[in-house]
CSV table of C-alpha atoms in Angstrom, one decimal:
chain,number,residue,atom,x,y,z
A,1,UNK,CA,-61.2,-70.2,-174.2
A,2,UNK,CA,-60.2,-72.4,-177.1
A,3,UNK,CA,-58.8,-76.0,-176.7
A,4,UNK,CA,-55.3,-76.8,-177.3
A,5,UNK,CA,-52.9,-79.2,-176.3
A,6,UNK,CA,-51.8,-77.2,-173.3
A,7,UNK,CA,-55.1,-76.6,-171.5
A,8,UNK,CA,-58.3,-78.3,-171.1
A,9,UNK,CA,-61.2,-76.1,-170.9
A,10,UNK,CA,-63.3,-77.6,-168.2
A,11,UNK,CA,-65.3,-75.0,-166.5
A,12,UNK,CA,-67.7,-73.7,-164.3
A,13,UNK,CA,-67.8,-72.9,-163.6
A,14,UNK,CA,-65.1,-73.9,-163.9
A,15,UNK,CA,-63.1,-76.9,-163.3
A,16,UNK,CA,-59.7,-76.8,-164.6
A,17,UNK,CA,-57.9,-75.3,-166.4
A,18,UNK,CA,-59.6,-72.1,-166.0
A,19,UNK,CA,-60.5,-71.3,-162.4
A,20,UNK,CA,-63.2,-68.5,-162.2
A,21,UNK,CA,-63.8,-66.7,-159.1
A,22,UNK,CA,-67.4,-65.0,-158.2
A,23,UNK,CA,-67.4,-62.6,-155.6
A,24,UNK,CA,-70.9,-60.8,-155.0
A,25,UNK,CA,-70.1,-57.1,-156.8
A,26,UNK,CA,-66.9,-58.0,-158.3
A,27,UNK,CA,-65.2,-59.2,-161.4
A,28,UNK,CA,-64.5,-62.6,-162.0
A,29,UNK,CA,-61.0,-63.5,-161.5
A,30,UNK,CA,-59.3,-66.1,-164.2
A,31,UNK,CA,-57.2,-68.6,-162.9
A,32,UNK,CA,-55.5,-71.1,-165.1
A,33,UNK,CA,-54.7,-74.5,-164.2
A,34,UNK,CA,-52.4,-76.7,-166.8
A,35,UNK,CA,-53.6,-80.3,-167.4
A,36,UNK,CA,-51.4,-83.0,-167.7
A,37,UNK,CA,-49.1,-83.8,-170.6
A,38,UNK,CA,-51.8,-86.7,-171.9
A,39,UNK,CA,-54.6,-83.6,-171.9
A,40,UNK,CA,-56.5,-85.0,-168.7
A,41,UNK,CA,-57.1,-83.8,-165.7
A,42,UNK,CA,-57.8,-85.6,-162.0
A,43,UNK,CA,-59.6,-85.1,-159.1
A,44,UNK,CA,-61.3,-86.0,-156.1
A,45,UNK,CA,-64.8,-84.9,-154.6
A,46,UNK,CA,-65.6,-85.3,-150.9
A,47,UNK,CA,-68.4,-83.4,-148.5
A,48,UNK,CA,-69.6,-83.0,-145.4
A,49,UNK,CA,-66.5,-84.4,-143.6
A,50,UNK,CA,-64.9,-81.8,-140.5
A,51,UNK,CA,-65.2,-84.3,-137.1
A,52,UNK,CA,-61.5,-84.8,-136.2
A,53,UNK,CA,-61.3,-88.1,-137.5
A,54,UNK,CA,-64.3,-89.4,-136.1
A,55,UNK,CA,-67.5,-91.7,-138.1
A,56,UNK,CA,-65.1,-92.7,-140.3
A,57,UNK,CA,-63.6,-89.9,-141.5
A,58,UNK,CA,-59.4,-90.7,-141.0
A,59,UNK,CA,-60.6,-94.2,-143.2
A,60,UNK,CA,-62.3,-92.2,-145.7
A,61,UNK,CA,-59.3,-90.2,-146.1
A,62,UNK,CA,-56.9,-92.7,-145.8
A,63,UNK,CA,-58.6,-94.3,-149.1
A,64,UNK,CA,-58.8,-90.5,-150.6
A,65,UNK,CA,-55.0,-90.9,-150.1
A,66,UNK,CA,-55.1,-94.4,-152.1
A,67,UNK,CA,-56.8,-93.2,-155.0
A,68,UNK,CA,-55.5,-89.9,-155.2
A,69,UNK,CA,-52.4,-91.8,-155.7
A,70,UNK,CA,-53.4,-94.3,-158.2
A,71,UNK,CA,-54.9,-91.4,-160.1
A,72,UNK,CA,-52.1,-89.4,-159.8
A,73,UNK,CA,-55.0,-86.0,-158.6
A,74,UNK,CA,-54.2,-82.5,-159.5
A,75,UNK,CA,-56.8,-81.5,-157.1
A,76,UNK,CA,-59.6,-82.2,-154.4
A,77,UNK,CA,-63.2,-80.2,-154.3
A,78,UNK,CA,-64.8,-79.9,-151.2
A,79,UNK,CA,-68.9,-79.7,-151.4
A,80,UNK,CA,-68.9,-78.1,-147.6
A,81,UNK,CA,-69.6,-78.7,-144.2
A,82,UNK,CA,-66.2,-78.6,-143.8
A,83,UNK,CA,-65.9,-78.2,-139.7
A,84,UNK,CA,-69.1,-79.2,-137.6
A,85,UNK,CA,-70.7,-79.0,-135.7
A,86,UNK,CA,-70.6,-75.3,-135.8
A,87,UNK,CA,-67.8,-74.0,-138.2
A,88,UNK,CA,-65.0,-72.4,-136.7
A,89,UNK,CA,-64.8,-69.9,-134.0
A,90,UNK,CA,-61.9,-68.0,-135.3
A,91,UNK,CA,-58.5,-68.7,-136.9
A,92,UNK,CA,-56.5,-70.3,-134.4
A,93,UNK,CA,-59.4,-73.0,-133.8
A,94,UNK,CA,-58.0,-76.2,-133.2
A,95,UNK,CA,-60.0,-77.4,-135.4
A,96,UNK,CA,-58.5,-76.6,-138.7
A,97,UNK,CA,-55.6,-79.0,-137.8
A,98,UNK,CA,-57.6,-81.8,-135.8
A,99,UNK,CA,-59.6,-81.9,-138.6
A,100,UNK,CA,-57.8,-81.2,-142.1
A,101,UNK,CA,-54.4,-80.9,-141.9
A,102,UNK,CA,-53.9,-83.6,-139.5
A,103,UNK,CA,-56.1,-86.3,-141.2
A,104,UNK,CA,-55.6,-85.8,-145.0
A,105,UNK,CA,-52.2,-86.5,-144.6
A,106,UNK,CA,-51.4,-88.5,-147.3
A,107,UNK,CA,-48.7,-87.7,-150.4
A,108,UNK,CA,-51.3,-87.4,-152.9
A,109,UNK,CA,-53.5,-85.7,-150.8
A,110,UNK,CA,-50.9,-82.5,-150.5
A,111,UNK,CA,-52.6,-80.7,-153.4
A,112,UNK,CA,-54.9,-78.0,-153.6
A,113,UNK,CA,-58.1,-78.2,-151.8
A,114,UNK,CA,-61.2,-75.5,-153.3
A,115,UNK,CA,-63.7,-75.8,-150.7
A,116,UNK,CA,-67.4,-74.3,-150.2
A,117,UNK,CA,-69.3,-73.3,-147.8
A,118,UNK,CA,-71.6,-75.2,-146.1
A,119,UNK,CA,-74.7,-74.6,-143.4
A,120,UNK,CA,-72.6,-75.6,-140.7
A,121,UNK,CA,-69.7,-73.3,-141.6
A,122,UNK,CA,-72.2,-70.7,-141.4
A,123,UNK,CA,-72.8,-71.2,-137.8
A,124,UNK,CA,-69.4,-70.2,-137.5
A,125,UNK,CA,-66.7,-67.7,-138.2
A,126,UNK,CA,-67.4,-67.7,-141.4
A,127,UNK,CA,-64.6,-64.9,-142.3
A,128,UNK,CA,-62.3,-67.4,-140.5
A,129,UNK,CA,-62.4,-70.1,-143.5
A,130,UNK,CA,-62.0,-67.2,-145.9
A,131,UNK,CA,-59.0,-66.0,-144.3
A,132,UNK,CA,-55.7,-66.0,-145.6
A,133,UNK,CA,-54.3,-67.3,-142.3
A,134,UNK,CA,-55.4,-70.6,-142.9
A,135,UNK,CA,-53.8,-70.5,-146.0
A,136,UNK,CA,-51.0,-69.9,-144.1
A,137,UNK,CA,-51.1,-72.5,-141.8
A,138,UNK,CA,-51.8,-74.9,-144.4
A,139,UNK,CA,-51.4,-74.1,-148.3
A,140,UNK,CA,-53.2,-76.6,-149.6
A,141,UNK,CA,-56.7,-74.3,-148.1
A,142,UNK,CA,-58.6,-72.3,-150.7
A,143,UNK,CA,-61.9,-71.2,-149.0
A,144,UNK,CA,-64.3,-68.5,-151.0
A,145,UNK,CA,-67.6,-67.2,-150.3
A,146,UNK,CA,-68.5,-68.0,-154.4
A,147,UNK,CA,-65.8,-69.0,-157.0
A,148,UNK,CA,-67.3,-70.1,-160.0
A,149,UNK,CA,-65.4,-73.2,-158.9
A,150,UNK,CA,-68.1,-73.1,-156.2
A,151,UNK,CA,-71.1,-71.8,-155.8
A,152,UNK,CA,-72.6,-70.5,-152.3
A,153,UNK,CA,-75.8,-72.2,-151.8
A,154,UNK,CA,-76.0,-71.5,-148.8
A,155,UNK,CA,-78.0,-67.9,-148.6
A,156,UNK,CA,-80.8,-69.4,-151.2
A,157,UNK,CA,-82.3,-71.5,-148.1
A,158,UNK,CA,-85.2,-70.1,-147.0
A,159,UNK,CA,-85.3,-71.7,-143.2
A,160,UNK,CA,-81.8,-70.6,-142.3
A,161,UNK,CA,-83.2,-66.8,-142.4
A,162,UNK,CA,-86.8,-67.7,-141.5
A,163,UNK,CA,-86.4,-70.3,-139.2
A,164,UNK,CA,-82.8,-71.1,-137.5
A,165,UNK,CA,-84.1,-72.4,-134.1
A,166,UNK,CA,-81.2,-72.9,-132.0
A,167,UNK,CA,-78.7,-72.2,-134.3
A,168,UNK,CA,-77.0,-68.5,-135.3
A,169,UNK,CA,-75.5,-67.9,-138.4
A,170,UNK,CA,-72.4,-65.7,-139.6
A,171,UNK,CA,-74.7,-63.7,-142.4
A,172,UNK,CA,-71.8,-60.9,-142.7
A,173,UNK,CA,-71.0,-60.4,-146.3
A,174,UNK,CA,-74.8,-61.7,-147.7
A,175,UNK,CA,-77.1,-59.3,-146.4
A,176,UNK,CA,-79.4,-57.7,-147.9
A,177,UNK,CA,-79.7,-61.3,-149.1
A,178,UNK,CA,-81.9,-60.1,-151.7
A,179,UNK,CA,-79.1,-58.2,-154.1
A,180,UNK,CA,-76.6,-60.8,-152.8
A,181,UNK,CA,-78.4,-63.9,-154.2
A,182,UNK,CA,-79.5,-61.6,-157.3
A,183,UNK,CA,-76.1,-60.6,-157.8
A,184,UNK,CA,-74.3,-64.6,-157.3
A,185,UNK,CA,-77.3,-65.5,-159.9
A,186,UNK,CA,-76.5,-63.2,-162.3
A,187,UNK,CA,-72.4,-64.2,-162.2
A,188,UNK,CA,-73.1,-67.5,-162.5
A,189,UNK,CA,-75.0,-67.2,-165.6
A,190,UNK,CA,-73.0,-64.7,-167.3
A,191,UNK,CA,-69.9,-66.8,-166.8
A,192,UNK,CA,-71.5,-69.8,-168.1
A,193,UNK,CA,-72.8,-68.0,-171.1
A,194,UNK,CA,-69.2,-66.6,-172.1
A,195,UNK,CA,-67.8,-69.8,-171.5
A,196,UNK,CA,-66.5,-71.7,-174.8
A,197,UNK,CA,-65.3,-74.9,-171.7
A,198,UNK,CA,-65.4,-78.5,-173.2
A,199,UNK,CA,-67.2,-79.7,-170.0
A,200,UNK,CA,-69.4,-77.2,-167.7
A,201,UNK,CA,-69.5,-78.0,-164.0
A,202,UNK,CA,-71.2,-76.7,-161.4
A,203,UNK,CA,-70.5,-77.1,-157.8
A,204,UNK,CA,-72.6,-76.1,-154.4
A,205,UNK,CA,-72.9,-77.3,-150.9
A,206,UNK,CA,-77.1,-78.3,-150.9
A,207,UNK,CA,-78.4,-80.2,-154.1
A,208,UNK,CA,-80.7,-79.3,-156.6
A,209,UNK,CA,-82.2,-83.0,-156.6
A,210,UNK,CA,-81.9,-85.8,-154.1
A,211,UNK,CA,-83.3,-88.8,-152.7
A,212,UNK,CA,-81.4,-88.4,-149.4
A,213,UNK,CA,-82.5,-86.8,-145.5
A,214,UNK,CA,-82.7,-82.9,-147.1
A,215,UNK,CA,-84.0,-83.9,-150.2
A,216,UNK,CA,-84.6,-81.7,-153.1
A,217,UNK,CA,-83.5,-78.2,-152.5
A,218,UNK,CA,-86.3,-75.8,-153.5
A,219,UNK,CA,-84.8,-72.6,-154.0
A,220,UNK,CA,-82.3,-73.9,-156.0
A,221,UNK,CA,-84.6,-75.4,-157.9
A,222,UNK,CA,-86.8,-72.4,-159.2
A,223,UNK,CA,-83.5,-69.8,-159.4
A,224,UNK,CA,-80.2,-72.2,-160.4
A,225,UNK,CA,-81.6,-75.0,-162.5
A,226,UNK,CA,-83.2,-73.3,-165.5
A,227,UNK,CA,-79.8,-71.3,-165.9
A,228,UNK,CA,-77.9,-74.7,-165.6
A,229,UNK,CA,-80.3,-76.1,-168.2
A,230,UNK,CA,-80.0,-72.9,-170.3
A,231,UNK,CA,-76.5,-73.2,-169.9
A,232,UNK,CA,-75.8,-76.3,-170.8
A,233,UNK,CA,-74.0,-77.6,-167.6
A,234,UNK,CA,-72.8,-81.0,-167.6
A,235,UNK,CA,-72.6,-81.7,-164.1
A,236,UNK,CA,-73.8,-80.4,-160.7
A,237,UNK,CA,-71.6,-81.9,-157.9
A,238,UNK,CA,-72.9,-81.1,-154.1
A,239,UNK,CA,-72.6,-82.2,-150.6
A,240,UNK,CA,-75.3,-81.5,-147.7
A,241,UNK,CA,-76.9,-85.0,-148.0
A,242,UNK,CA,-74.8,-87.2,-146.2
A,243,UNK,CA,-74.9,-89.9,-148.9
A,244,UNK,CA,-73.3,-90.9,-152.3
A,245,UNK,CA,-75.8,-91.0,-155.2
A,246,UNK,CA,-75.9,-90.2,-158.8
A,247,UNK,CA,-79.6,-88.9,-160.7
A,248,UNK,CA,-80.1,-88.1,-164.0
A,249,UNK,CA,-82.2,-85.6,-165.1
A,250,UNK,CA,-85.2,-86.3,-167.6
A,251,UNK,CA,-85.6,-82.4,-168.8
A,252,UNK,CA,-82.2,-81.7,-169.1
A,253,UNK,CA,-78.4,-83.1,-170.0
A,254,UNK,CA,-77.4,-82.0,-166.4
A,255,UNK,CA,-76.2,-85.1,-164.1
A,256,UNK,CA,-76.8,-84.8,-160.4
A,257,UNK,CA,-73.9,-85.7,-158.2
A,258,UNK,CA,-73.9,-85.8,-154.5
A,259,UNK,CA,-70.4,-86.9,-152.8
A,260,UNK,CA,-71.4,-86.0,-149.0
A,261,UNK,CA,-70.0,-88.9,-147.3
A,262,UNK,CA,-67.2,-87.8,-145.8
A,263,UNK,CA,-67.8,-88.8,-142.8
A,264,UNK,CA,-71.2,-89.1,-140.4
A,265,UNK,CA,-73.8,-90.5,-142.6
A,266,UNK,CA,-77.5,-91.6,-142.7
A,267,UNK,CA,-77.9,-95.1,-142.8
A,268,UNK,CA,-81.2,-96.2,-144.4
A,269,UNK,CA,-82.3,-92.9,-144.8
A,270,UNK,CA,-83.7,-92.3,-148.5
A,271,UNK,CA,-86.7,-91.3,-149.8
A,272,UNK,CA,-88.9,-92.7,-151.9
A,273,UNK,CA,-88.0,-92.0,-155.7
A,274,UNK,CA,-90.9,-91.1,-157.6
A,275,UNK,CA,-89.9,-88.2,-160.2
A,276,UNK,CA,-89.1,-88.8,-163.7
A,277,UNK,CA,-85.4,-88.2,-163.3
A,278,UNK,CA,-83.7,-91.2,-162.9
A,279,UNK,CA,-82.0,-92.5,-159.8
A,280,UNK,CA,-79.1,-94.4,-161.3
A,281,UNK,CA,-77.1,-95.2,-157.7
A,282,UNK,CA,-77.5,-94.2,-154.1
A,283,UNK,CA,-75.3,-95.0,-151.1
A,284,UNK,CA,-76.0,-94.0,-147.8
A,285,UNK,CA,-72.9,-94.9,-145.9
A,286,UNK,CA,-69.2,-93.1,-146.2
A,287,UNK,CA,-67.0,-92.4,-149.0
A,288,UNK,CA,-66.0,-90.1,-151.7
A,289,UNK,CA,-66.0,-89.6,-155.8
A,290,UNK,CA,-62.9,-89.0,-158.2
A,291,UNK,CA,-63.2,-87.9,-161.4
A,292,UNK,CA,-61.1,-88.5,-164.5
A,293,UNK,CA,-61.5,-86.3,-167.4
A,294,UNK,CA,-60.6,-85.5,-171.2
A,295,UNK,CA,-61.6,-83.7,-174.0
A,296,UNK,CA,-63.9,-86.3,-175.1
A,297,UNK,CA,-64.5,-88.4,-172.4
A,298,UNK,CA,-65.3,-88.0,-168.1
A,299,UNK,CA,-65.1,-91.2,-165.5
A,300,UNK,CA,-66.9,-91.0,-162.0
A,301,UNK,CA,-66.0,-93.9,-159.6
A,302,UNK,CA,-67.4,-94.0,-156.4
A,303,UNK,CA,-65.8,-95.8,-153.4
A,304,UNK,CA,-66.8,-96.8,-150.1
A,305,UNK,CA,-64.0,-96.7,-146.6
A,306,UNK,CA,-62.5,-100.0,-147.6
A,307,UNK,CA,-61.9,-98.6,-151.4
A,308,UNK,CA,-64.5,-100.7,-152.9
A,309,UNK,CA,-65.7,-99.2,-156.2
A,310,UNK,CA,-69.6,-99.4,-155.7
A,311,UNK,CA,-70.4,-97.5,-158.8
A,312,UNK,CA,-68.7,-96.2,-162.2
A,313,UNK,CA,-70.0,-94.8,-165.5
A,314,UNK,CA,-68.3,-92.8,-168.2
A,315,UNK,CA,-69.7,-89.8,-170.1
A,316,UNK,CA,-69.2,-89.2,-173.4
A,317,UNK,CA,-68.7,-85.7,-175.1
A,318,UNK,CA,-69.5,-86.6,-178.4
A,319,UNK,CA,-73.0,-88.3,-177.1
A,320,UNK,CA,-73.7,-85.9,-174.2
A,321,UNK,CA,-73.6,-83.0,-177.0
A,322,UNK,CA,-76.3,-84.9,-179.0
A,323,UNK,CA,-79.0,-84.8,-175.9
């Protein structure tokens, strides 16, 4: 897609302006999404977050509200885990209201939410979140098993096949696992290689790296990072860690964003930071990231329940190309 003054290519897969959509044995689908007049583009990233307002999430959100506000957001990404403690047991849960529409309530807020899948939505219903019915009931809800807006992470885990303990899991629309995860791979990478986007993004529930309770994510690690790294991806964003925390990567121009804070989270639980990638900020109680971006240049802040900025840093195109 070329640049112009009308549209922003941002993609990954594709934030902004062009929306692509990966279903396992389909085409991607193209949406367009118009930036604003000045060229940029707005939005806010939040994980982890479905308890009905409780550990914080209804002061999270109202700050989401804030922000999205003073930013004047075009959208909001969720990074999954968006009901716990088990997903959803159908359409008419309750909890789709109790814990969305009734607690991101604010003006700004009223935009459209692209959410992921997360372990914990597996446990679920999992064809509830995909339905349109939610959509119905609220149509701000955009829930897809993998849109190249999002990327299901979900299937790569090992333990949840091998080792689920007490917990079941909606596997309906993955198995065989095998082709499915072959199949998301191969999307993913195709997509990014056509893509001509200013800025590549990249966003999944578990992370690739972490210093947080899960930790690096191993599978991802061996299968989705060298075709992010091929790719050129500027960003992966991601939830499962219930933590804020930005690393750097040593081998690569990728930046690793976690923004699972959304509500419950670990207090004092990080791991020891060894690697050579660089942990630039970590934050293990609740909030949520926005990001400002441009043809040349892209703003993270990161803000804690009172609205506290606790860390910013600003990306330049022109020197992130140079890597």
């Amino acid at each position: 897609m070329l640049m112009n003054y009308d549209y922003l290519c941002l993609n990954i897969v594709c934030i902004a302006i062009t929306l692509w959509f990966v279903y396992a044995n389909a085409e991607l689908k193209r949406l367009e999404y118009p930036v604003k007049r000045d060229g940029s583009l707005s939005f806010l990233v939040i994980g982890d977050w479905g308890r009905k307002g409780y550990h914080n999430q209804s002061l999270v959100a109202a700050q989401m509200g804030i922000v999205g506000n003073e930013q004047n957001i075009d959208f909001v990404i969720s990074t999954g885990d968006n009901f716990y403690e088990d997903g959803l047991i159908g359409v008419d849960d309750p909890a789709f209201k109790l814990s969305f529409t009734d607690i991101y309530t604010a003006p700004s807020l009223q935009k459209q939410w692209y959410s992921v899948l997360g372990n914990h939505d597996y446990r679920g219903d999992v064809e509830a979140q995909l339905s349109s019915v939610l959509r119905e009931k609220d149509r701000r809800w955009l829930c897809l098993r993998s849109f190249i807006l999002h990327t299901d992470t979900t299937p790569f885990v090992d333990d949840y096949f091998r080792v689920p303990g007490e917990h079941s899991y909606d596997w309906r629309g993955i198995t065989p696992r095998k082709k499915y995860v072959s199949t998301l791979l191969k999307d993913v990478n195709s997509a990014l290689e056509k893509s001509t986007a200013t800025w590549k993004i990249v966003v999944g529930h578990h992370p690739i790296k972490s210093a947080g309770h899960h930790g690096i994510t191993t599978e991802l690690e061996s299968s989705l990072l060298p075709i992010l790294m091929d790719r050129n991806v500027d960003f992966y964003l991601n939830g499962h860690d219930h933590c804020l925390q930005q690393i750097t990567g040593m081998d690569s121009k990728t930046q690793f964003i976690t923004s699972g804070a959304g509500s419950k989270a670990w207090r004092g639980d990080i791991e020891a930071w060894d690697l050579e990638d660089r942990l630039e900020f970590y934050y293990d109680g609740q909030g949520f990231v926005s990001v400002h971006m441009d043809a040349n240049d892209v703003d993270f802040m990161f803000y804690d329940i009172f609205g506290n900025v606790l860390h910013k840093w600003n990306v330049s195109k022109q020197l992130h190309a140079a890597f």
